[in-house]
mmCIF file of C-alpha atoms in Angstrom:
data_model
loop_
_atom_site.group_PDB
_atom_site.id
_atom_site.type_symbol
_atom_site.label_atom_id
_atom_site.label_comp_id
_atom_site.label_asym_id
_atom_site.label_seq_id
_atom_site.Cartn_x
_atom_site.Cartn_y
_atom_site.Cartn_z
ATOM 1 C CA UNK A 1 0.000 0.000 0.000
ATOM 2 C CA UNK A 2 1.316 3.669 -0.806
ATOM 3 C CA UNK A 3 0.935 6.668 2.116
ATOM 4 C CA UNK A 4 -2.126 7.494 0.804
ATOM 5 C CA UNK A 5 -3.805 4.766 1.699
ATOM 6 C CA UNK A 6 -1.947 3.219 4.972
ATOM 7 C CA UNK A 7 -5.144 2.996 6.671
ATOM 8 C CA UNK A 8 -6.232 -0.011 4.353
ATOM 9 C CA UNK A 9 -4.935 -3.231 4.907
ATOM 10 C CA UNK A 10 -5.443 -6.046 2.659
ATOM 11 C CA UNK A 11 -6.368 -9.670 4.245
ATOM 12 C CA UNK A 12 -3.278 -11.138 3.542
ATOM 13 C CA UNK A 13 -0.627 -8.009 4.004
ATOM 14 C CA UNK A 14 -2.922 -8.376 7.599
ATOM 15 C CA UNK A 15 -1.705 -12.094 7.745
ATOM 16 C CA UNK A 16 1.706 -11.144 6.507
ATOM 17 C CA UNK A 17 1.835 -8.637 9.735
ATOM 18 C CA UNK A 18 0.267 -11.101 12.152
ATOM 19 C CA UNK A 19 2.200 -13.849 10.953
ATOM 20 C CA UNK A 20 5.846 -11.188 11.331
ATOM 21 C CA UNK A 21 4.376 -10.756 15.082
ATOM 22 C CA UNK A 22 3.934 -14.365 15.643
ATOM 23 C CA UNK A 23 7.328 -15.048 14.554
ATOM 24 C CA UNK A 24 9.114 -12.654 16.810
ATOM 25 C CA UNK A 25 7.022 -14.117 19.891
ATOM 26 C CA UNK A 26 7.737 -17.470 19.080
ATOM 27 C CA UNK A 27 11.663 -16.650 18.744
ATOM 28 C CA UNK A 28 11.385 -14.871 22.307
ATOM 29 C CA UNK A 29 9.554 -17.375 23.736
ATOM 30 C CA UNK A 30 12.448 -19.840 22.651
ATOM 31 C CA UNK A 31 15.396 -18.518 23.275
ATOM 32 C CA UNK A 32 13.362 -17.622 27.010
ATOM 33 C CA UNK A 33 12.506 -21.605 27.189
ATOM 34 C CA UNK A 34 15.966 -22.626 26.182
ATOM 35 C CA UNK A 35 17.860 -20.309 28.735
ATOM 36 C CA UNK A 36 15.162 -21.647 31.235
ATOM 37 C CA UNK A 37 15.634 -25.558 30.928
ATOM 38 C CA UNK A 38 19.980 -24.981 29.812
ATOM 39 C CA UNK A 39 21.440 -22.997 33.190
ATOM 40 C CA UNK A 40 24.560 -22.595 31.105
ATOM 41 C CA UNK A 41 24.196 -23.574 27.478
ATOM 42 C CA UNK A 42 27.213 -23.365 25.135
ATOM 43 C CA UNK A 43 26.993 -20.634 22.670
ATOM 44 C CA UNK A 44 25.714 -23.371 19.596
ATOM 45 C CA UNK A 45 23.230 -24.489 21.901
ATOM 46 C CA UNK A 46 20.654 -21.349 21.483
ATOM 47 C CA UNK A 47 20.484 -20.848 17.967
ATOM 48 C CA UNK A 48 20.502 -24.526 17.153
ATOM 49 C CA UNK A 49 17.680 -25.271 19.739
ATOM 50 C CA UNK A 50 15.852 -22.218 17.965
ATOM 51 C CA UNK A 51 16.157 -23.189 14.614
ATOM 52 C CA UNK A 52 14.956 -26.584 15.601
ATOM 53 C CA UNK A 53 12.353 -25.670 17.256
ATOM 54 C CA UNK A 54 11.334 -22.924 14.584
ATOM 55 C CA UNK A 55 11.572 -25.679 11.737
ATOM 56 C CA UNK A 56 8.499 -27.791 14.111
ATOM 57 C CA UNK A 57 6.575 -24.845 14.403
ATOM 58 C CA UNK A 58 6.680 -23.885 10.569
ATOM 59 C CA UNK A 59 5.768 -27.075 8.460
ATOM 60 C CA UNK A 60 2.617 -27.236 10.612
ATOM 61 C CA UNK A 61 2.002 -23.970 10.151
ATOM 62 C CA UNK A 62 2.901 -23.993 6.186
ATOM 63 C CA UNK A 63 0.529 -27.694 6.052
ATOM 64 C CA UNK A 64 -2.302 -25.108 7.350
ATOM 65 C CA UNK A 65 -1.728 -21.843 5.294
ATOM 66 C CA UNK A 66 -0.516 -22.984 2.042
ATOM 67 C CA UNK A 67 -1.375 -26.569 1.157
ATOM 68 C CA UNK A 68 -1.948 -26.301 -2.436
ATOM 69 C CA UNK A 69 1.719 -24.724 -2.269
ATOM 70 C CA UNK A 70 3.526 -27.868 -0.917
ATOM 71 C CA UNK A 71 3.043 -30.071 -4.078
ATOM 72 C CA UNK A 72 7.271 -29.763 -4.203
ATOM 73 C CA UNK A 73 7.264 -32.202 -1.625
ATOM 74 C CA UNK A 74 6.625 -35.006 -3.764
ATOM 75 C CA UNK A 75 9.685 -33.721 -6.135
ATOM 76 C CA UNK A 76 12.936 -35.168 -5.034
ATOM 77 C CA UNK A 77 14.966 -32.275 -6.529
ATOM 78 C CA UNK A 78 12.507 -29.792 -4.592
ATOM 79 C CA UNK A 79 13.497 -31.694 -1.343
ATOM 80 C CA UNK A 80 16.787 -32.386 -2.327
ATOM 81 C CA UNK A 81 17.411 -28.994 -2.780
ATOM 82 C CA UNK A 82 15.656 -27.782 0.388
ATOM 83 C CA UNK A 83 17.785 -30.049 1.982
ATOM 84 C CA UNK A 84 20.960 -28.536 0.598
ATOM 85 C CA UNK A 85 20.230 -25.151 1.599
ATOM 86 C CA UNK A 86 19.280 -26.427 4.913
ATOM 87 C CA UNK A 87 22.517 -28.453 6.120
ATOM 88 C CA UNK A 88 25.417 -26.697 3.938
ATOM 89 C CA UNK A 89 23.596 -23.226 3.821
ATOM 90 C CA UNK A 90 22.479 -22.588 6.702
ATOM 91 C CA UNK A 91 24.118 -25.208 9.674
ATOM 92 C CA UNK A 92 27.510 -25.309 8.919
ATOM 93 C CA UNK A 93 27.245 -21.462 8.521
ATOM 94 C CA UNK A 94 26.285 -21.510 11.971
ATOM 95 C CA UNK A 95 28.888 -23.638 13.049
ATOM 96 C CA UNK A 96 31.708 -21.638 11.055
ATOM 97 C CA UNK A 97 29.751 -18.354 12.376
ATOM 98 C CA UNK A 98 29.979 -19.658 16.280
ATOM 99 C CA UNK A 99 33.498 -20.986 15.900
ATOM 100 C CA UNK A 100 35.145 -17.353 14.717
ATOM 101 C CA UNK A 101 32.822 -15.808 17.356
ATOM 102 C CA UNK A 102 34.333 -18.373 19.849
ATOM 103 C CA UNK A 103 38.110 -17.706 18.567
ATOM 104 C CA UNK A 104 37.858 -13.911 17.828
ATOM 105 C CA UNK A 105 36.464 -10.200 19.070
ATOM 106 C CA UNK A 106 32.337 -10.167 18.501
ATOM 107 C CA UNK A 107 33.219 -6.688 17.077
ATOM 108 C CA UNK A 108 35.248 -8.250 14.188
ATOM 109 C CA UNK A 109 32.961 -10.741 13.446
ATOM 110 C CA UNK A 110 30.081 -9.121 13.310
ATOM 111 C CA UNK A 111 31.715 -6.939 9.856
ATOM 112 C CA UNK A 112 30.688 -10.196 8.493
ATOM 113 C CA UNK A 113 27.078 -9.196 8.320
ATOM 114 C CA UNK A 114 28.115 -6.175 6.047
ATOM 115 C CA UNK A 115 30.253 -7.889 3.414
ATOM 116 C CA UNK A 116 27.354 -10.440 2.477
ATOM 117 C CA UNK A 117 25.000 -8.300 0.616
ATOM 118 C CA UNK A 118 28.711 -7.239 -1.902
ATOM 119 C CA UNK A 119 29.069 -11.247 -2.187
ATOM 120 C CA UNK A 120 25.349 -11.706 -3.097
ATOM 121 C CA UNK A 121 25.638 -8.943 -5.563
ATOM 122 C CA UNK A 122 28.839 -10.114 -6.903
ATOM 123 C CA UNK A 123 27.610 -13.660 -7.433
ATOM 124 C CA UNK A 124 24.482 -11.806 -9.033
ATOM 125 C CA UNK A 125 26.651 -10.642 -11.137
ATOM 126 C CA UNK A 126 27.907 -13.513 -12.120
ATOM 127 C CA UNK A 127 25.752 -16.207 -12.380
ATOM 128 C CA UNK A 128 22.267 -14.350 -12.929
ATOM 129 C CA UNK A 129 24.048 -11.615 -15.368
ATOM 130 C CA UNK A 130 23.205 -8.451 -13.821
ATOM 131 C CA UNK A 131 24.304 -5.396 -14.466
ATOM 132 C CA UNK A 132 26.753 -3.212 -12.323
ATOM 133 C CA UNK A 133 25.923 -0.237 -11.805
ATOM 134 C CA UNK A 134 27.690 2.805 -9.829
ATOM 135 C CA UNK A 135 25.211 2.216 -6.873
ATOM 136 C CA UNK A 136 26.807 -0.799 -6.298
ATOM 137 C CA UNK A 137 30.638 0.439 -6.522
ATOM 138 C CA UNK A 138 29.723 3.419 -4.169
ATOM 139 C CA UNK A 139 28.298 0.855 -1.880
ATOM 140 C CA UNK A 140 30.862 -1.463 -2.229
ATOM 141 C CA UNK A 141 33.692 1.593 -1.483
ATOM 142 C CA UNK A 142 31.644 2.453 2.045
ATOM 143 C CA UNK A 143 31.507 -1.103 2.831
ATOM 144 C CA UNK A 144 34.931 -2.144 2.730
ATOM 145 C CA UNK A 145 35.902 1.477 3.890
ATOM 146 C CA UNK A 146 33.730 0.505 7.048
ATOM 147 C CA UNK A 147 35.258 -2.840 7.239
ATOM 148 C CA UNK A 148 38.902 -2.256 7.431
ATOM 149 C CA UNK A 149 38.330 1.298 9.277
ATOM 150 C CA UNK A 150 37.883 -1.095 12.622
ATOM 151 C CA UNK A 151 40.883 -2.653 12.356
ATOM 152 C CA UNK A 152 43.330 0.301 12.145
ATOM 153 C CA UNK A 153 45.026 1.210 15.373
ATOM 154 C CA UNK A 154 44.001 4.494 16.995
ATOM 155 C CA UNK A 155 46.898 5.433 19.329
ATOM 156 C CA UNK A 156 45.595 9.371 19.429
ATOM 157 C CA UNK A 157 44.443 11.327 22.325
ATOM 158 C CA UNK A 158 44.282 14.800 21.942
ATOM 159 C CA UNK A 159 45.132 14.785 25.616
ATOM 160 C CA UNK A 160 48.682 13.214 24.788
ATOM 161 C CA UNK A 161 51.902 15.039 24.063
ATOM 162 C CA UNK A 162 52.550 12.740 21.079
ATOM 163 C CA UNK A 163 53.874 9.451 20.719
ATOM 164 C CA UNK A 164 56.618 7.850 18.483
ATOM 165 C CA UNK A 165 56.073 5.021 15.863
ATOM 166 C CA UNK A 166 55.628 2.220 18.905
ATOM 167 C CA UNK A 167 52.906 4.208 20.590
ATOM 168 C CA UNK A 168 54.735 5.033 23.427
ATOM 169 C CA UNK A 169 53.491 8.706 24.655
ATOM 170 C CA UNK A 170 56.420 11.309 24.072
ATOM 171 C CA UNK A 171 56.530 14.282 25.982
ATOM 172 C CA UNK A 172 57.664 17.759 24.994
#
């Protein structure tokens, strides 16, 4: 719907909303359940538990809503592929995510979030033949400046006297 007519809700952008809500209650009330029944879980515990426990709650939910839509169920490419995305895609992301957390700052690996979307477009680019367009390379320029401004040193303090090429403070 535009501005003009906000006030108006369709049936099923309603469901889409109510269905949004329902999603972000259901990952509360899991990650709430799982720090309840695990006193100290390890870190792969809570988002494997979740997405678990969000897979149950979804094919019942998708059996209700959208019937007609699961006929790829009986194609073994569908499932095969669904499977694929599942495991590779998404677990053993995860896992690789948890391990660097569990080896490395959170502040570092969290960058990871904003180098994705220049991937996705670059494989877009590649495989789907898209075009590039300046949008993209302006993008791409704040991205990686915001990505490797982190990691440089700041050994300033406008408080200091100076300091020499160790970071040692000099004074005058």
């Amino acid at each position: 719907p535009s501005f003009t007519d906000a006030s108006v809700m369709r049936a099923d952008e309603l469901k889409g909303v109510l269905l949004s809500l329902l999603a972000a209650v259901m990952h509360a009330l899991g990650l709430i359940l799982t720090r309840l029944k695990l006193r100290h879980p390890q870190p792969i515990a809570m988002p494997t538990l979740h997405m678990m426990t969000a897979s149950l709650y979804l094919l019942p939910l998708a059996l209700i809503l959208h019937p007609k839509d699961l006929y790829f169920i009986s194609q073994p490419f569908a499932v095969f592929s669904i499977i694929w995305l599942a495991v590779p895609g998404t677990a053993l992301a995860y896992l690789c995510y948890y391990k660097l957390l569990n080896d490395h700052p959170a502040v570092y690996i969290s960058l990871i979030n904003y180098i994705l979307p220049v991937f996705k477009t670059i494989l877009g680019l590649c495989f789907l033949h898209e075009t590039l367009t300046l949008n993209f390379l302006v993008a791409f320029m704040l991205i990686l400046s915001g990505i490797i401004c982190p990691g440089i040193p700041i050994n300033f303090s406008p408080f200091d006297a100076g300091s020499d090429a160790s970071g040692q403070v000099v004074s005058t």
